[in-house]
XYZ file of C-alpha atoms in Angstrom:
623
model
C 103.619 156.788 126.993
C 99.638 159.252 127.104
C 100.951 162.328 129.027
C 98.941 164.545 126.807
C 96.570 166.581 128.974
C 92.941 167.188 128.237
C 91.924 168.709 131.943
C 89.080 171.250 131.881
C 90.966 173.331 133.806
C 93.831 173.815 131.487
C 92.201 175.154 128.288
C 94.315 173.701 124.957
C 95.959 175.991 122.715
C 97.134 175.383 119.398
C 100.036 177.220 120.371
C 102.241 178.438 123.260
C 101.695 182.375 122.726
C 97.902 181.800 123.032
C 98.016 180.684 126.824
C 99.900 183.694 127.499
C 97.167 186.048 126.482
C 94.502 183.786 127.649
C 95.978 184.301 131.340
C 96.805 187.419 130.958
C 93.225 188.488 130.334
C 92.035 186.282 133.564
C 91.365 188.954 136.737
C 93.197 186.793 138.773
C 96.562 186.143 136.409
C 96.668 189.764 135.053
C 99.317 191.051 137.986
C 100.563 187.490 139.240
C 104.073 186.705 138.387
C 105.218 184.717 135.284
C 108.626 185.126 135.870
C 111.142 186.824 138.776
C 114.700 187.369 137.777
C 117.433 186.899 140.638
C 120.432 188.864 140.735
C 123.069 187.318 143.008
C 125.725 190.244 143.160
C 122.976 192.765 144.698
C 120.643 190.091 146.057
C 117.499 191.730 143.952
C 114.632 190.380 142.376
C 112.485 192.035 138.891
C 109.286 190.507 138.261
C 107.209 190.396 134.702
C 103.813 189.786 135.468
C 101.632 187.861 132.745
C 99.801 191.132 131.570
C 103.430 193.014 131.741
C 104.595 189.839 129.477
C 101.592 190.157 127.158
C 101.563 193.864 126.530
C 105.643 193.255 125.519
C 104.530 190.659 123.242
C 102.145 192.927 121.673
C 104.669 195.926 121.495
C 107.325 193.748 120.077
C 105.257 192.195 117.556
C 103.734 195.273 116.102
C 107.144 197.134 115.978
C 108.921 193.804 114.596
C 106.659 193.653 111.839
C 106.974 197.559 110.464
C 110.221 196.422 109.207
C 109.804 192.705 108.377
C 107.656 190.209 107.532
C 105.853 186.790 108.798
C 108.049 183.936 108.407
C 111.437 185.735 108.283
C 113.958 185.039 110.472
C 115.464 186.911 113.272
C 118.892 186.477 115.340
C 118.493 187.035 119.104
C 121.409 187.879 120.782
C 120.081 188.794 124.483
C 121.707 187.149 127.571
C 119.584 185.143 129.958
C 117.241 187.607 131.621
C 113.272 188.955 131.139
C 113.957 190.878 128.068
C 114.978 187.728 126.456
C 111.698 186.137 127.550
C 109.856 189.393 126.306
C 111.692 188.932 122.860
C 111.216 185.072 122.478
C 107.355 185.708 123.180
C 107.261 188.802 120.858
C 108.642 186.880 118.152
C 106.326 184.185 117.931
C 103.181 186.947 118.433
C 104.678 188.537 115.177
C 104.913 185.078 113.337
C 109.126 185.388 113.041
C 111.432 182.164 113.169
C 113.296 183.115 116.157
C 117.353 181.844 116.474
C 118.285 182.760 120.352
C 121.869 182.021 121.119
C 124.112 182.853 123.617
C 126.146 186.347 122.504
C 129.900 185.730 121.760
C 132.006 188.738 122.959
C 133.204 189.976 119.973
C 136.023 192.383 121.807
C 137.887 188.569 122.320
C 139.906 187.146 119.721
C 138.540 185.081 117.513
C 137.243 181.741 119.348
C 134.704 178.838 119.119
C 131.732 181.355 119.797
C 132.897 183.357 117.008
C 132.898 180.265 115.219
C 129.420 179.314 115.908
C 127.945 182.897 115.429
C 129.389 182.329 111.603
C 127.423 178.932 111.281
C 124.404 180.219 112.552
C 124.323 183.460 110.220
C 125.213 181.325 106.988
C 122.650 178.468 107.888
C 119.674 180.501 109.181
C 120.357 183.602 106.979
C 118.677 186.076 109.453
C 117.159 189.519 108.104
C 118.035 191.160 111.499
C 119.143 190.851 114.707
C 117.769 191.933 118.180
C 120.024 192.530 121.041
C 120.444 195.023 123.955
C 121.815 198.836 122.549
C 125.741 198.053 123.968
C 125.535 194.663 122.022
C 124.360 196.679 119.218
C 127.118 199.145 119.652
C 130.076 196.477 119.982
C 128.506 194.892 116.901
C 128.825 198.501 114.633
C 132.410 198.999 116.169
C 133.305 195.418 115.072
C 131.939 195.872 111.115
C 132.793 199.644 111.077
C 135.998 200.070 107.861
C 138.191 201.019 110.607
C 137.711 197.941 112.557
C 140.643 195.220 113.141
C 138.166 192.651 113.120
C 139.726 189.157 113.590
C 137.387 187.530 111.407
C 136.186 188.939 108.086
C 133.651 186.973 106.970
C 132.134 187.510 110.245
C 131.984 191.246 110.077
C 130.802 190.512 106.027
C 127.813 188.856 107.599
C 126.916 191.064 110.534
C 127.096 194.232 108.323
C 123.935 192.604 106.217
C 121.887 192.509 109.231
C 119.196 195.065 110.429
C 120.107 196.075 113.954
C 117.201 196.445 116.293
C 117.996 197.597 119.504
C 115.552 196.050 122.049
C 114.830 199.061 124.287
C 113.222 200.822 120.793
C 110.796 198.202 120.444
C 110.303 197.113 124.289
C 107.117 198.379 125.962
C 106.140 201.023 123.662
C 103.005 202.433 122.339
C 102.182 200.846 118.853
C 99.136 201.455 116.338
C 99.106 198.021 114.976
C 95.923 196.042 115.244
C 95.958 192.509 117.008
C 92.055 191.655 117.165
C 92.656 188.378 115.746
C 95.949 186.224 116.233
C 98.343 186.506 113.473
C 101.395 184.825 115.046
C 102.664 181.534 114.282
C 100.528 178.881 113.395
C 100.970 175.514 115.000
C 102.369 174.194 111.743
C 104.625 176.341 110.892
C 108.257 177.141 112.186
C 108.950 179.613 114.944
C 112.207 178.042 116.186
C 115.771 177.269 115.095
C 117.046 175.418 118.181
C 120.860 174.289 118.002
C 121.455 170.920 119.499
C 123.882 171.032 122.460
C 127.201 169.954 120.135
C 127.749 166.903 122.570
C 128.383 164.806 120.026
C 129.406 166.840 116.976
C 129.278 170.316 115.439
C 125.534 171.851 116.906
C 122.773 171.479 114.100
C 119.666 173.779 113.602
C 116.841 171.813 114.635
C 113.372 173.155 112.978
C 110.605 173.604 115.816
C 107.260 174.403 114.894
C 105.132 176.043 117.394
C 102.647 173.261 117.463
C 104.859 170.636 118.690
C 106.636 173.115 121.099
C 102.834 173.608 122.602
C 102.308 169.945 122.393
C 105.770 169.101 124.174
C 105.420 171.337 127.090
C 101.949 169.952 127.683
C 103.484 166.385 127.375
C 105.816 167.795 130.554
C 103.150 169.916 132.012
C 101.252 166.198 132.591
C 104.356 164.072 133.203
C 105.746 166.356 136.498
C 101.699 166.929 137.522
C 102.412 170.737 137.207
C 99.329 173.607 137.611
C 98.684 177.240 138.466
C 100.066 176.922 141.886
C 103.377 175.376 140.858
C 106.560 177.676 141.384
C 109.681 176.416 139.094
C 113.221 177.847 140.314
C 115.538 177.599 137.257
C 119.478 178.424 136.648
C 119.311 176.830 132.913
C 120.268 178.614 129.635
C 117.482 180.032 128.645
C 118.235 180.072 125.022
C 117.770 176.478 124.285
C 116.716 173.135 125.061
C 115.610 172.253 129.074
C 115.972 176.346 129.452
C 113.947 177.457 127.133
C 111.451 174.645 127.144
C 110.642 175.661 130.782
C 109.677 179.503 129.865
C 107.226 177.796 127.604
C 105.953 175.266 130.460
C 105.513 178.184 132.573
C 103.100 179.899 130.423
C 101.144 177.062 129.278
C 100.718 175.803 133.174
C 100.058 179.719 134.104
C 102.250 179.325 137.078
C 105.451 181.284 138.151
C 109.173 180.601 137.737
C 111.866 182.187 139.804
C 115.074 182.329 137.267
C 118.883 183.535 137.807
C 121.581 183.064 135.038
C 123.955 180.196 134.899
C 127.018 182.122 135.576
C 125.345 183.089 138.945
C 125.088 179.051 139.750
C 128.468 178.320 138.844
C 129.837 181.264 141.055
C 128.108 180.119 143.723
C 125.900 176.907 143.667
C 124.120 177.554 147.184
C 122.276 180.476 145.403
C 120.079 177.323 143.513
C 118.958 176.307 147.172
C 118.391 179.778 148.417
C 115.839 180.486 145.925
C 113.844 177.429 146.241
C 113.777 178.099 150.205
C 113.163 181.839 149.673
C 110.342 181.759 147.183
C 108.877 177.783 148.130
C 109.681 176.259 145.086
C 107.909 173.241 144.176
C 109.568 171.945 140.482
C 113.252 172.337 139.587
C 115.315 171.038 136.531
C 118.987 170.642 137.158
C 121.693 168.488 135.209
C 122.753 165.485 137.125
C 126.482 166.666 136.890
C 125.841 169.733 139.480
C 124.367 167.580 142.274
C 128.126 167.064 143.334
C 129.043 170.311 143.001
C 126.227 171.696 144.991
C 127.222 168.980 147.421
C 130.897 170.231 147.648
C 130.823 174.014 146.715
C 127.093 174.305 148.218
C 127.990 175.850 151.848
C 126.659 179.012 153.723
C 124.793 180.287 156.681
C 121.565 181.099 155.164
C 118.875 178.667 155.726
C 117.586 176.119 153.367
C 114.671 174.349 153.298
C 113.830 171.823 150.755
C 110.231 170.457 151.961
C 108.300 172.158 149.410
C 109.846 170.447 146.597
C 107.584 168.228 144.844
C 109.965 167.546 141.470
C 113.695 167.652 141.278
C 113.989 166.728 137.696
C 117.479 165.212 137.123
C 118.588 165.794 133.337
C 121.742 165.022 132.000
C 121.694 161.299 130.882
C 123.418 158.934 132.519
C 122.224 159.915 135.814
C 124.312 157.619 138.364
C 122.543 156.665 141.601
C 125.363 157.356 143.570
C 125.233 161.425 142.880
C 121.580 161.763 144.162
C 122.792 159.407 146.963
C 124.844 162.035 147.827
C 122.935 164.703 147.365
C 119.763 163.414 148.927
C 122.119 162.434 152.533
C 123.280 166.091 152.271
C 120.047 167.487 152.118
C 117.856 165.257 153.523
C 117.741 167.072 156.531
C 116.570 170.404 155.361
C 113.857 168.707 154.117
C 114.474 166.880 150.750
C 111.862 164.340 150.140
C 113.374 161.125 148.298
C 109.780 161.051 146.556
C 110.507 164.466 144.473
C 113.316 162.946 142.591
C 112.518 162.782 138.859
C 115.250 161.260 136.295
C 113.926 162.846 133.083
C 115.326 162.321 129.458
C 115.226 164.771 126.837
C 116.393 165.446 123.191
C 116.675 169.022 121.157
C 115.129 166.633 118.440
C 111.910 166.330 119.891
C 112.054 170.095 121.454
C 113.441 168.962 124.661
C 111.454 166.572 126.842
C 110.684 163.254 125.982
C 109.928 161.039 129.469
C 110.604 160.770 133.059
C 110.696 157.821 135.330
C 108.813 159.955 137.999
C 105.290 158.989 139.631
C 103.439 160.944 142.058
C 104.671 159.525 145.670
C 107.211 157.677 144.208
C 110.455 156.488 146.439
C 113.830 156.742 143.753
C 115.334 154.304 146.294
C 112.580 151.737 145.658
C 113.761 152.163 141.783
C 116.212 149.542 140.591
C 119.479 150.636 139.215
C 120.992 149.461 136.292
C 125.066 149.415 136.115
C 125.283 152.103 138.486
C 122.484 154.533 136.729
C 118.606 155.241 137.244
C 115.867 155.039 134.548
C 114.438 157.943 132.751
C 111.377 156.352 131.647
C 108.632 153.768 132.046
C 107.629 152.281 128.665
C 104.406 151.042 127.602
C 103.475 147.212 127.815
C 104.969 145.242 124.961
C 101.385 144.062 124.228
C 99.801 147.581 124.137
C 99.047 149.394 120.638
C 101.474 151.695 119.470
C 99.015 153.761 117.932
C 97.634 154.524 121.254
C 100.309 156.389 122.692
C 101.080 159.760 122.497
C 104.739 159.295 122.697
C 106.330 155.938 121.490
C 109.268 155.070 122.359
C 111.228 151.962 121.561
C 114.748 150.578 121.771
C 116.286 149.423 117.958
C 119.321 147.258 116.896
C 120.859 149.920 114.762
C 121.986 147.635 112.081
C 118.498 145.484 111.365
C 116.295 148.582 112.216
C 114.329 145.964 114.022
C 112.814 146.463 117.831
C 115.386 144.441 120.625
C 114.104 142.596 123.077
C 113.950 143.672 126.698
C 117.284 143.596 128.684
C 119.338 144.293 125.375
C 121.013 147.153 124.636
C 120.593 149.339 121.240
C 119.641 152.767 119.829
C 116.264 154.959 121.624
C 114.148 155.562 118.877
C 111.255 158.695 119.471
C 107.774 159.162 117.881
C 106.029 161.975 118.925
C 103.834 164.723 118.153
C 106.694 166.929 119.428
C 109.292 165.684 116.883
C 111.024 168.742 114.781
C 110.700 168.697 110.774
C 114.503 168.168 110.600
C 118.274 169.853 110.686
C 117.922 172.993 108.281
C 119.657 172.793 105.736
C 120.686 169.062 105.958
C 118.022 166.871 104.018
C 119.832 163.794 103.776
C 120.820 163.764 107.760
C 117.212 164.930 108.089
C 116.200 161.884 105.745
C 118.359 159.778 108.242
C 117.666 160.852 111.296
C 114.024 161.849 111.610
C 112.518 159.439 109.411
C 113.236 156.611 110.868
C 111.185 153.695 110.234
C 111.324 150.180 111.636
C 111.784 147.421 109.032
C 108.849 145.243 107.669
C 106.619 147.057 109.428
C 104.277 149.970 108.675
C 105.387 152.472 111.594
C 105.001 155.840 112.072
C 108.507 158.202 111.390
C 110.792 158.134 114.365
C 113.872 160.363 115.711
C 116.458 158.557 116.095
C 118.305 159.556 119.156
C 121.626 158.534 119.140
C 121.488 157.806 122.207
C 121.657 154.313 123.469
C 119.245 152.690 126.103
C 118.083 149.202 127.593
C 114.485 148.425 129.182
C 114.677 146.372 132.095
C 112.181 144.151 134.142
C 108.324 144.145 134.426
C 107.997 147.838 135.234
C 109.879 148.297 131.845
C 112.166 150.927 133.209
C 114.246 152.322 130.386
C 118.111 153.066 131.497
C 119.838 156.091 128.894
C 123.304 153.846 128.984
C 125.529 156.315 126.622
C 126.071 157.876 123.104
C 126.424 155.727 119.940
C 128.887 158.116 118.727
C 131.125 157.803 121.873
C 131.317 154.067 122.375
C 134.314 152.789 122.946
C 135.042 149.262 120.860
C 137.488 147.099 121.504
C 139.017 144.493 119.033
C 137.706 141.739 121.194
C 134.585 142.857 120.355
C 133.638 144.335 123.863
C 132.187 148.039 123.974
C 132.046 150.387 126.877
C 130.656 153.602 127.479
C 133.299 156.186 128.292
C 131.191 158.103 131.178
C 131.783 154.693 133.266
C 135.567 155.043 132.795
C 135.376 158.893 133.538
C 133.840 158.135 136.589
C 136.515 155.772 138.068
C 139.288 157.710 136.800
C 137.875 161.226 138.635
C 136.780 158.478 142.017
C 140.620 157.796 141.797
C 141.450 161.488 143.247
C 137.947 163.543 143.888
C 140.123 165.952 145.944
C 142.680 166.593 143.259
C 140.687 166.236 139.646
C 137.634 168.531 138.808
C 134.165 166.336 138.783
C 132.356 166.299 135.257
C 135.623 167.443 133.802
C 137.191 164.216 132.851
C 136.904 162.887 129.102
C 137.776 159.372 127.697
C 137.530 158.415 124.216
C 139.605 156.236 121.502
C 142.624 157.110 119.939
C 145.135 155.040 117.858
C 143.418 151.929 119.411
C 144.190 153.301 122.850
C 141.857 154.509 125.570
C 143.089 158.069 126.461
C 141.760 159.954 129.633
C 141.952 163.810 129.652
C 141.620 165.173 133.198
C 141.417 168.502 134.638
C 143.232 169.359 137.810
C 141.436 171.427 140.565
C 144.803 172.988 141.267
C 148.529 172.998 139.995
C 150.739 170.239 141.832
C 154.481 171.332 140.974
C 156.216 168.303 141.251
C 156.603 165.709 138.073
C 156.619 163.139 140.573
C 153.240 163.860 141.831
C 151.765 164.447 138.540
C 153.150 161.080 137.456
C 151.583 159.666 140.137
C 148.595 160.442 139.450
C 148.535 159.066 135.550
C 149.478 156.045 136.686
C 146.863 155.882 140.102
C 144.164 156.834 137.363
C 145.228 153.993 135.061
C 145.224 151.336 137.957
C 142.124 152.969 139.445
C 140.211 152.442 135.687
C 141.399 148.645 135.316
C 140.539 147.977 138.322
C 137.080 149.475 138.512
C 136.122 149.055 134.932
C 138.705 146.101 133.485
C 139.861 148.444 131.180
C 143.700 149.312 130.250
C 144.004 152.929 129.784
C 146.768 153.942 127.351
C 147.400 157.376 127.902
C 146.203 160.149 130.618
C 146.581 164.023 129.988
C 145.665 166.291 132.957
C 145.284 169.198 131.782
C 144.602 172.709 133.830
C 141.132 174.042 134.971
C 138.657 174.908 131.798
C 140.418 172.547 129.022
C 138.373 170.034 128.736
C 135.310 171.352 125.904
C 131.796 171.261 127.050
C 128.648 172.732 125.718
C 126.633 175.225 127.150
C 124.605 172.641 129.067
C 127.787 170.999 130.550
C 127.841 168.139 128.386
C 131.257 166.633 127.854
C 132.543 166.838 124.264
C 134.607 164.085 123.887
C 135.094 164.225 119.991
C 136.054 168.127 120.527
C 138.696 166.872 123.561
C 139.860 164.372 121.049
C 140.527 166.865 118.134
C 142.057 169.358 120.403
C 144.256 166.763 121.842
C 145.273 165.705 118.195
C 146.186 168.987 116.871
C 148.111 169.728 119.858
C 145.223 172.596 120.673
C 144.613 171.108 124.276
C 146.568 173.201 127.194
C 147.996 170.098 129.218
C 150.142 169.972 132.315
C 151.725 166.989 131.539
C 150.862 163.775 129.284
C 151.705 160.010 130.070
C 151.425 157.060 127.571
C 151.675 153.830 128.548
C 153.488 151.235 126.397
C 153.495 147.781 127.776
C 154.969 148.636 131.101
C 157.366 151.833 130.704
C 155.885 155.257 130.830
C 156.494 158.527 128.309
C 156.110 161.577 129.602
C 155.285 164.434 126.949
C 155.474 167.859 126.770
C 152.856 170.125 125.376
C 154.912 171.245 122.478
C 154.816 167.690 121.387
C 152.346 165.808 119.079
C 150.403 163.114 119.588
C 152.109 161.145 117.422
C 155.041 161.436 119.532
C 153.284 158.929 121.861
C 151.358 156.939 119.622
C 155.488 155.819 118.008
C 156.266 155.190 121.638
C 159.347 157.567 121.469
C 160.642 158.592 125.061
C 162.130 161.853 126.072
C 165.203 162.109 127.580
C 165.567 164.092 131.140
C 167.901 166.752 129.395
C 165.207 167.329 126.267
C 162.732 168.583 129.302
C 165.172 170.520 130.821
C 164.499 174.502 130.333
C 160.625 173.794 129.243
C 158.120 175.836 131.147
C 155.836 172.713 131.837
C 154.733 173.773 135.285
C 154.932 177.776 134.510
C 151.295 178.158 134.981
C 151.206 176.658 138.723
């Protein structure tokens, strides 16, 4: 797919930061808002113009270079907001390597966020951390000799870092001379971006400044964005799509209206209100969020969605039914079918890979495949791959040869946006980032780990699932777990939480873990839910579920972008760390009720519980 834009109205620059200084020095852009931050609780907004952002980048860069050198790595622990944007551009202006992550709450007991911070510090070896002064104070208390920190290793790692309060370097005068550009060159790493952790522990991807610039230029062309575009987003800004849209805003010269993920989760209607208020033309949203907005997006304020040209749907696979439901709900408020933009992204390719959207397309005319919508349209098989800016191939994972259209395989991506590899994982880097098609002299591909299939004359690419999550049966049949999860949720949509069901294989049995919306105090009700889920999945997908685990809200692990971590749910279940309301294991026609104190081995061995063994156990004590 040739997406690169050479339109003279968009003067190409080798790195994104150079676009910022270009716009900031044009009279018509100096006072134009680059970013607007919306606070839901106060209903207030704060703006950051191109000139202000450019000045902040100069100030932060000059102060950082007084205590560090180009190519040093810095840890960015700044929550979503305009300050995070200032720091990211300041680091690129200084030629530093930024590692932005969500700042963990150090006041809480040792938790997964602490583990991730230890991993980040150990792998990236930053020389300093940048944070707000109150967070710096929390870090200093955590590392003090009198601290009762729960993680001595984390304390030791933090103690070695220079701690830079953002207030000391933001918008302060500087004597540094930036007459010529000394920031990141296009071939230099400017960002270490961690993968989402959907199928395993998050890994650090090395992203060059040139690859990032190519990626957002590609997205700008694909979505037909221009300086008059207005983007609305609540996605996390420290990685993946949320970060890409910060860069996309600046290279386009448009305006982005932002809010935090927590504000959206608290009140999903806020997203629609921002689109209405600012007449947004483009907005990215994970596919799982659409049903959430349909269910909880109620309110009295008027909603007008006529301005939208791109409703970018991310987080594969993309079910047609969720889009249909969303359209039925909001088409009367101006939402056009032509704005639906199913898309595909990958951290190993910066973020953006493809979209199946074309200007003025009607998504209802786009064919489905096994209930899902396509995320790309591939070039003809007769085209020369060397002429393609982004080359996507579906490959047989064993033979390493391209499969025929209609056959499912692993998706490989070759693009100037490809990352350099995983930091500290040389073998895995060779395996994932240096993919070569067998018996060809093809260029290098990134192996996505995602599976897909190309269908029809239009060569639509459908993302069907992930190789690591694929459930394989002894009879040779295979199924992607999202089909089981969807069928399970559809059995009781008023009792289970949407997007909070995980299915996986364990001891040659299919296990379904589902979150309850609220507690049900009757064991017979819970037993009925488990039996109903088993019957529903069997009827819908012809899959015999061996065990159903009902858990309370918030128990199913997810990534920061809301993707289900099936591998972690499985791990927590086997370790007895999953807080369950009840488990039902199906063995032939017998039912076994399992309480949280029992191990999974008890279930696997088919041991039943007597009624006396349940007496006095607070099975439903949280209800």
